mmCIF file of C-alpha atoms and ligand atoms in Angstrom:
data_model
loop_
_atom_site.group_PDB
_atom_site.id
_atom_site.type_symbol
_atom_site.label_atom_id
_atom_site.label_comp_id
_atom_site.label_asym_id
_atom_site.label_seq_id
_atom_site.Cartn_x
_atom_site.Cartn_y
_atom_site.Cartn_z
ATOM 1 C CA MET A 4 10.467 9.934 -6.369
ATOM 2 C CA THR A 5 9.409 8.850 -2.904
ATOM 3 C CA PHE A 6 6.632 6.316 -2.467
ATOM 4 C CA ARG A 7 3.884 8.165 -0.593
ATOM 5 C CA ALA A 8 1.027 6.424 1.185
ATOM 6 C CA THR A 9 -2.062 8.245 2.382
ATOM 7 C CA VAL A 10 -4.410 6.165 4.497
ATOM 8 C CA LEU A 11 -7.983 7.341 4.998
ATOM 9 C CA THR A 12 -9.317 5.776 8.181
ATOM 10 C CA LEU A 13 -11.524 6.357 11.195
ATOM 11 C CA TYR A 14 -8.578 5.282 13.359
ATOM 12 C CA PRO A 15 -5.511 7.280 12.261
ATOM 13 C CA ASP A 16 -3.819 6.529 15.595
ATOM 14 C CA MET A 17 -3.413 2.907 14.476
ATOM 15 C CA PHE A 18 -0.652 4.154 12.141
ATOM 16 C CA PRO A 19 2.226 3.714 11.645
ATOM 17 C CA GLY A 20 1.723 0.745 14.001
ATOM 18 C CA THR A 21 3.730 -2.187 12.735
ATOM 19 C CA LEU A 22 4.908 -0.059 9.801
ATOM 20 C CA GLY A 23 6.903 2.031 12.284
ATOM 21 C CA GLN A 24 9.099 -0.943 13.238
ATOM 22 C CA SER A 25 11.840 -3.029 11.689
ATOM 23 C CA LEU A 26 12.434 -2.803 7.930
ATOM 24 C CA ALA A 27 9.473 -0.559 7.055
ATOM 25 C CA GLY A 28 9.984 1.598 10.142
ATOM 26 C CA ARG A 29 13.637 2.164 9.412
ATOM 27 C CA ALA A 30 12.853 3.053 5.806
ATOM 28 C CA LEU A 31 10.143 5.443 7.009
ATOM 29 C CA ALA A 32 12.568 7.147 9.393
ATOM 30 C CA GLU A 33 15.124 7.419 6.594
ATOM 31 C CA GLY A 34 12.587 9.078 4.287
ATOM 32 C CA LYS A 35 12.577 6.209 1.778
ATOM 33 C CA TRP A 36 8.797 6.344 1.874
ATOM 34 C CA ALA A 37 6.198 8.580 3.478
ATOM 35 C CA LEU A 38 3.017 7.760 5.361
ATOM 36 C CA GLU A 39 0.104 9.971 6.310
ATOM 37 C CA ALA A 40 -2.984 8.681 8.088
ATOM 38 C CA ARG A 41 -5.979 11.000 7.855
ATOM 39 C CA ASN A 42 -9.261 10.826 9.699
ATOM 40 C CA ILE A 43 -12.267 10.305 7.434
ATOM 41 C CA ARG A 44 -14.360 11.892 10.180
ATOM 42 C CA ASP A 45 -12.739 15.271 9.482
ATOM 43 C CA HIS A 46 -14.775 15.251 6.278
ATOM 44 C CA ALA A 47 -18.154 14.709 7.891
ATOM 45 C CA ILE A 48 -20.623 17.388 6.901
ATOM 46 C CA ASP A 49 -22.995 17.560 9.858
ATOM 47 C CA LYS A 50 -22.418 18.852 13.353
ATOM 48 C CA HIS A 51 -22.411 15.334 14.825
ATOM 49 C CA ARG A 52 -19.541 14.404 12.488
ATOM 50 C CA THR A 53 -21.479 11.414 11.161
ATOM 51 C CA VAL A 54 -19.625 9.180 8.725
ATOM 52 C CA ASP A 55 -22.104 6.340 8.337
ATOM 53 C CA ASP A 56 -25.775 5.593 7.981
ATOM 54 C CA THR A 57 -28.115 2.594 7.935
ATOM 55 C CA PRO A 58 -28.101 0.258 4.917
ATOM 56 C CA ALA A 59 -30.616 1.014 2.183
ATOM 57 C CA GLY A 60 -32.967 -1.942 2.010
ATOM 58 C CA GLY A 61 -32.543 -2.681 5.691
ATOM 59 C CA GLY A 62 -30.353 -5.096 7.581
ATOM 60 C CA ALA A 63 -27.732 -4.991 10.299
ATOM 61 C CA GLY A 64 -24.849 -2.589 10.661
ATOM 62 C CA MET A 65 -23.863 0.741 9.206
ATOM 63 C CA VAL A 66 -22.474 1.817 5.847
ATOM 64 C CA LEU A 67 -19.816 4.473 5.229
ATOM 65 C CA ARG A 68 -21.357 7.407 3.354
ATOM 66 C CA CYS A 69 -20.060 8.056 -0.139
ATOM 67 C CA ASP A 70 -20.283 11.839 0.141
ATOM 68 C CA VAL A 71 -18.042 11.836 3.210
ATOM 69 C CA LEU A 72 -15.612 9.369 1.615
ATOM 70 C CA ALA A 73 -15.514 11.414 -1.587
ATOM 71 C CA SER A 74 -14.637 14.552 0.326
ATOM 72 C CA ALA A 75 -11.835 12.696 2.143
ATOM 73 C CA ILE A 76 -10.512 11.384 -1.179
ATOM 74 C CA ASP A 77 -10.797 14.717 -2.985
ATOM 75 C CA ALA A 78 -8.679 16.397 -0.319
ATOM 76 C CA VAL A 79 -5.682 14.179 -1.158
ATOM 77 C CA ALA A 80 -6.211 12.843 -4.703
ATOM 78 C CA ASP A 81 -3.205 13.645 -6.901
ATOM 79 C CA GLY A 82 -3.018 10.905 -9.495
ATOM 80 C CA ARG A 83 -1.839 8.129 -7.189
ATOM 81 C CA PRO A 84 -3.969 4.964 -7.392
ATOM 82 C CA ILE A 85 -6.890 5.000 -4.981
ATOM 83 C CA LEU A 86 -7.473 1.649 -3.316
ATOM 84 C CA ALA A 87 -10.173 0.488 -0.931
ATOM 85 C CA MET A 88 -9.743 -2.469 1.369
ATOM 86 C CA THR A 89 -12.718 -4.790 1.021
ATOM 87 C CA PRO A 90 -13.276 -8.558 1.046
ATOM 88 C CA ARG A 91 -15.270 -8.046 -2.181
ATOM 89 C CA GLY A 92 -12.151 -6.772 -3.938
ATOM 90 C CA LYS A 93 -9.618 -8.432 -6.182
ATOM 91 C CA PRO A 94 -7.274 -10.587 -4.103
ATOM 92 C CA LEU A 95 -3.927 -8.833 -3.639
ATOM 93 C CA THR A 96 -1.037 -10.495 -5.457
ATOM 94 C CA GLN A 97 2.719 -10.039 -5.453
ATOM 95 C CA ALA A 98 2.420 -8.862 -9.068
ATOM 96 C CA ARG A 99 0.070 -6.015 -8.079
ATOM 97 C CA VAL A 100 2.286 -5.197 -5.099
ATOM 98 C CA ARG A 101 5.251 -4.877 -7.485
ATOM 99 C CA GLU A 102 3.327 -2.515 -9.757
ATOM 100 C CA LEU A 103 2.238 -0.364 -6.841
ATOM 101 C CA ALA A 104 5.759 -0.287 -5.377
ATOM 102 C CA ALA A 105 7.085 0.930 -8.740
ATOM 103 C CA GLY A 106 4.658 3.860 -8.681
ATOM 104 C CA GLU A 107 4.282 7.055 -6.699
ATOM 105 C CA GLY A 108 2.405 5.453 -3.832
ATOM 106 C CA ALA A 109 -1.261 4.969 -3.031
ATOM 107 C CA ILE A 110 -4.279 6.408 -1.328
ATOM 108 C CA ILE A 111 -5.899 3.663 0.735
ATOM 109 C CA LEU A 112 -9.433 3.717 2.081
ATOM 110 C CA CYS A 113 -10.059 1.642 5.194
ATOM 111 C CA GLY A 114 -13.604 0.439 5.781
ATOM 112 C CA ARG A 115 -15.352 -0.216 9.071
ATOM 113 C CA PHE A 116 -18.803 -1.522 9.996
ATOM 114 C CA GLU A 117 -20.510 -3.096 6.948
ATOM 115 C CA GLY A 118 -18.177 -1.321 4.557
ATOM 116 C CA PHE A 119 -18.523 1.349 1.867
ATOM 117 C CA ASP A 120 -21.448 2.739 -0.094
ATOM 118 C CA GLU A 121 -20.895 0.958 -3.422
ATOM 119 C CA ARG A 122 -21.161 4.171 -5.457
ATOM 120 C CA ILE A 123 -17.801 5.467 -4.211
ATOM 121 C CA PHE A 124 -15.862 2.921 -6.283
ATOM 122 C CA GLU A 125 -17.023 4.104 -9.686
ATOM 123 C CA GLY A 126 -17.546 7.651 -8.529
ATOM 124 C CA ARG A 127 -13.871 8.127 -7.661
ATOM 125 C CA GLY A 128 -12.178 5.388 -9.713
ATOM 126 C CA VAL A 129 -11.376 3.312 -6.661
ATOM 127 C CA GLU A 130 -9.745 -0.115 -7.004
ATOM 128 C CA GLU A 131 -11.200 -2.671 -4.579
ATOM 129 C CA VAL A 132 -8.560 -4.851 -2.929
ATOM 130 C CA SER A 133 -8.957 -7.890 -0.695
ATOM 131 C CA ILE A 134 -6.171 -9.400 1.376
ATOM 132 C CA GLY A 135 -7.829 -12.802 1.611
ATOM 133 C CA ASP A 136 -10.971 -14.805 2.090
ATOM 134 C CA TYR A 137 -11.735 -13.880 5.671
ATOM 135 C CA ILE A 138 -13.343 -10.887 7.340
ATOM 136 C CA LEU A 139 -11.393 -8.343 9.347
ATOM 137 C CA SER A 140 -13.103 -5.826 11.607
ATOM 138 C CA GLY A 141 -11.605 -2.975 9.601
ATOM 139 C CA GLY A 142 -9.419 -2.134 6.630
ATOM 140 C CA GLU A 143 -6.478 -0.778 8.664
ATOM 141 C CA LEU A 144 -4.689 -4.106 9.005
ATOM 142 C CA GLY A 145 -5.294 -4.722 5.318
ATOM 143 C CA ALA A 146 -3.720 -1.367 4.463
ATOM 144 C CA MET A 147 -0.733 -2.248 6.634
ATOM 145 C CA VAL A 148 -0.371 -5.595 4.889
ATOM 146 C CA LEU A 149 -0.447 -3.937 1.492
ATOM 147 C CA LEU A 150 2.002 -1.194 2.476
ATOM 148 C CA ASP A 151 4.393 -3.595 4.182
ATOM 149 C CA ALA A 152 4.486 -5.701 1.034
ATOM 150 C CA CYS A 153 5.171 -2.607 -1.117
ATOM 151 C CA VAL A 154 7.730 -0.947 1.124
ATOM 152 C CA ARG A 155 10.078 -3.920 1.322
ATOM 153 C CA LEU A 156 10.406 -3.729 -2.470
ATOM 154 C CA LEU A 157 11.407 -0.064 -2.565
ATOM 155 C CA ASP A 158 14.950 0.820 -3.573
ATOM 156 C CA GLY A 159 17.412 0.534 -0.738
ATOM 157 C CA VAL A 160 14.941 -0.905 1.767
ATOM 158 C CA MET A 161 15.866 -4.560 1.755
ATOM 159 C CA GLY A 162 19.424 -5.449 2.764
ATOM 160 C CA ALA A 163 20.688 -7.503 -0.163
ATOM 161 C CA PRO A 164 19.450 -6.280 -3.551
ATOM 162 C CA THR A 165 18.719 -9.838 -4.707
ATOM 163 C CA SER A 166 17.112 -11.097 -1.525
ATOM 164 C CA GLY A 167 13.579 -10.637 -2.850
ATOM 165 C CA GLU A 168 14.011 -12.462 -6.115
ATOM 166 C CA GLU A 169 13.533 -16.029 -4.999
ATOM 167 C CA GLU A 170 10.667 -15.372 -2.598
ATOM 168 C CA SER A 171 7.442 -17.276 -2.807
ATOM 169 C CA PHE A 172 5.188 -16.041 -5.653
ATOM 170 C CA GLU A 173 7.911 -14.120 -7.498
ATOM 171 C CA SER A 174 8.246 -16.939 -10.029
ATOM 172 C CA GLY A 175 4.754 -18.344 -9.685
ATOM 173 C CA LEU A 176 6.068 -20.879 -7.188
ATOM 174 C CA LEU A 177 6.296 -21.113 -3.439
ATOM 175 C CA GLU A 178 9.848 -20.721 -2.253
ATOM 176 C CA TYR A 179 11.912 -23.795 -1.322
ATOM 177 C CA PRO A 180 12.240 -24.538 2.425
ATOM 178 C CA HIS A 181 15.056 -23.076 4.528
ATOM 179 C CA TYR A 182 17.288 -24.524 7.237
ATOM 180 C CA THR A 183 20.037 -23.166 9.453
ATOM 181 C CA ARG A 184 22.228 -24.318 12.338
ATOM 182 C CA PRO A 185 22.193 -26.516 14.350
ATOM 183 C CA VAL A 186 22.672 -29.231 11.758
ATOM 184 C CA ASP A 187 21.107 -31.790 14.106
ATOM 185 C CA TRP A 188 18.101 -30.602 16.073
ATOM 186 C CA GLU A 189 16.282 -33.204 18.177
ATOM 187 C CA GLY A 190 17.389 -35.859 15.721
ATOM 188 C CA ARG A 191 16.133 -33.915 12.692
ATOM 189 C CA THR A 192 18.922 -33.066 10.307
ATOM 190 C CA ILE A 193 19.352 -30.612 7.473
ATOM 191 C CA PRO A 194 19.024 -32.264 4.032
ATOM 192 C CA GLU A 195 22.434 -33.600 3.029
ATOM 193 C CA VAL A 196 22.473 -31.783 -0.316
ATOM 194 C CA LEU A 197 22.394 -28.363 1.392
ATOM 195 C CA ARG A 198 25.624 -29.276 3.180
ATOM 196 C CA SER A 199 27.320 -30.700 0.090
ATOM 197 C CA GLY A 200 28.859 -27.461 -1.151
ATOM 198 C CA ASP A 201 27.785 -28.449 -4.667
ATOM 199 C CA HIS A 202 25.980 -25.309 -5.749
ATOM 200 C CA ALA A 203 24.527 -26.724 -8.931
ATOM 201 C CA LYS A 204 23.057 -29.632 -6.975
ATOM 202 C CA ILE A 205 21.724 -27.269 -4.337
ATOM 203 C CA ALA A 206 20.054 -25.105 -6.981
ATOM 204 C CA ALA A 207 18.491 -28.169 -8.608
ATOM 205 C CA TRP A 208 17.227 -29.471 -5.249
ATOM 206 C CA ARG A 209 15.741 -26.094 -4.342
ATOM 207 C CA HIS A 210 13.991 -25.796 -7.662
ATOM 208 C CA ALA A 211 12.606 -29.323 -7.409
ATOM 209 C CA ARG A 212 11.321 -28.650 -3.874
ATOM 210 C CA ALA A 213 9.758 -25.361 -4.957
ATOM 211 C CA VAL A 214 7.879 -27.091 -7.760
ATOM 212 C CA GLU A 215 6.906 -30.093 -5.639
ATOM 213 C CA ASP A 216 5.722 -28.065 -2.636
ATOM 214 C CA THR A 217 3.752 -25.737 -4.876
ATOM 215 C CA ARG A 218 2.105 -28.738 -6.545
ATOM 216 C CA LEU A 219 1.158 -30.219 -3.173
ATOM 217 C CA ARG A 220 0.235 -27.063 -1.295
ATOM 218 C CA ARG A 221 -0.933 -24.578 -3.902
ATOM 219 C CA PRO A 222 -1.881 -26.269 -7.180
ATOM 220 C CA ASP A 223 -3.878 -23.109 -7.943
ATOM 221 C CA LEU A 224 -0.599 -21.180 -8.304
ATOM 222 C CA LEU A 225 0.778 -23.623 -10.857
ATOM 223 C CA GLU A 226 -2.443 -23.446 -12.827
ATOM 224 C CA ARG A 227 -2.481 -19.666 -12.765
ATOM 225 C CA HIS A 228 1.117 -19.442 -14.001
ATOM 226 C CA GLY A 229 0.750 -22.122 -16.635
ATOM 227 C CA GLY A 230 2.897 -24.623 -14.732
ATOM 228 C CA ALA A 231 5.742 -22.137 -14.256
ATOM 229 C CA THR A 232 9.143 -23.760 -13.939
ATOM 230 C CA ARG A 233 11.274 -20.724 -14.690
ATOM 231 C CA SER A 234 12.724 -20.080 -11.274
ATOM 232 C CA SER A 235 16.449 -20.665 -11.014
ATOM 233 C CA PRO A 236 17.413 -20.635 -7.374
ATOM 234 C CA SER A 237 21.043 -19.740 -7.146
ATOM 235 C CA GLY A 238 22.284 -20.885 -3.764
ATOM 236 C CA ALA A 239 23.957 -17.514 -4.032
ATOM 237 C CA ARG A 240 25.502 -17.158 -0.610
ATOM 238 C CA HIS A 241 28.335 -19.657 -0.736
ATOM 239 C CA GLU A 242 28.820 -20.562 2.873
ATOM 240 C CA ASP A 243 30.868 -23.254 4.382
ATOM 241 C CA TRP A 244 28.311 -25.863 5.246
ATOM 242 C CA GLU A 245 30.701 -28.624 4.167
ATOM 243 C CA ASP A 246 32.748 -28.298 7.337
ATOM 244 C CA GLU A 247 29.923 -28.804 9.815
HETATM 245 N N1 SAH B 29 -19.781 -6.469 5.199
HETATM 246 C C1 SAH B 29 -18.536 -6.650 4.532
HETATM 247 C C2 SAH B 29 -17.376 -6.790 5.519
HETATM 248 C C3 SAH B 29 -17.087 -5.570 6.319
HETATM 249 S S1 SAH B 29 -15.732 -5.781 7.373
HETATM 250 C C4 SAH B 29 -18.611 -7.877 3.644
HETATM 251 O O1 SAH B 29 -19.198 -8.874 4.072
HETATM 252 O O2 SAH B 29 -18.061 -7.861 2.536
HETATM 253 C C5 SAH B 29 -15.272 -4.109 7.680
HETATM 254 C C6 SAH B 29 -14.121 -3.569 6.853
HETATM 255 O O3 SAH B 29 -12.960 -4.345 7.082
HETATM 256 C C7 SAH B 29 -14.303 -3.598 5.354
HETATM 257 O O4 SAH B 29 -15.010 -2.477 4.886
HETATM 258 C C8 SAH B 29 -12.876 -3.598 4.854
HETATM 259 O O5 SAH B 29 -12.334 -2.301 4.791
HETATM 260 C C9 SAH B 29 -12.146 -4.371 5.937
HETATM 261 N N2 SAH B 29 -11.926 -5.768 5.557
HETATM 262 C C10 SAH B 29 -12.502 -6.859 6.115
HETATM 263 N N3 SAH B 29 -12.064 -7.989 5.542
HETATM 264 C C11 SAH B 29 -11.174 -7.635 4.588
HETATM 265 C C12 SAH B 29 -10.389 -8.358 3.649
HETATM 266 N N4 SAH B 29 -10.439 -9.676 3.566
HETATM 267 N N5 SAH B 29 -9.604 -7.654 2.806
HETATM 268 C C13 SAH B 29 -9.556 -6.306 2.872
HETATM 269 N N6 SAH B 29 -10.273 -5.564 3.753
HETATM 270 C C14 SAH B 29 -11.088 -6.214 4.595
#
């Protein structure tokens, strides 16, 4: 089963964009996932190809019409989850990304202007997704964020099969900090323990830093995960830092 993404947008030429490069781009070229960007405007029903109209009740901006959106959705709906990018949606989490990546893919609606006619969400069983508490000019970057996060989890996409397991959020914690050569940079050195070669000590230090940094930077994460302390960083790649 290949993960298939269909993006409904007024700017299909924005795709694949960043998703055509690096990890996601390589996986796309290798057929490990598929991406189709379709123009919502192709589903306009009048001769001017109108996709939006003024807000009921007055006010600034334009609203994407639900009849046009529905027609765009109906042309591709096949059981995959239908998502809409909107700052009013549920904030995207790594847990939701994992679920989506384990499925058949997604149909993603990208808003523009003031956003969508509210009726489309119930009318077509659309899940509203936000990528954070700020306002973008359109949903395309949000769709790319969501797809990038999914694609890196697909089978065979990421280099080492375990390299995703200790990432921030996977255990309800931020990840521990990383260092690499040079050992001394402008008088700042790499923590001694990471050069000790003692893998149990390294794992303990990493776990302690993950917990401590999460407490300081993102206490909301600890609260949400009931003070998670399950992560067991492995220090898996046994390199020769002792000799430096
Ligand atoms: N009037 C809306 C914002 C519209 S911004 C409001 O205040 O809620 C235009 C489009 O950009 C939205 O329809 C949505 O598709 C996208 N967008 C903006 N911010 C976003 C965010 N934080 N998460 C996901 N999509 C966002």
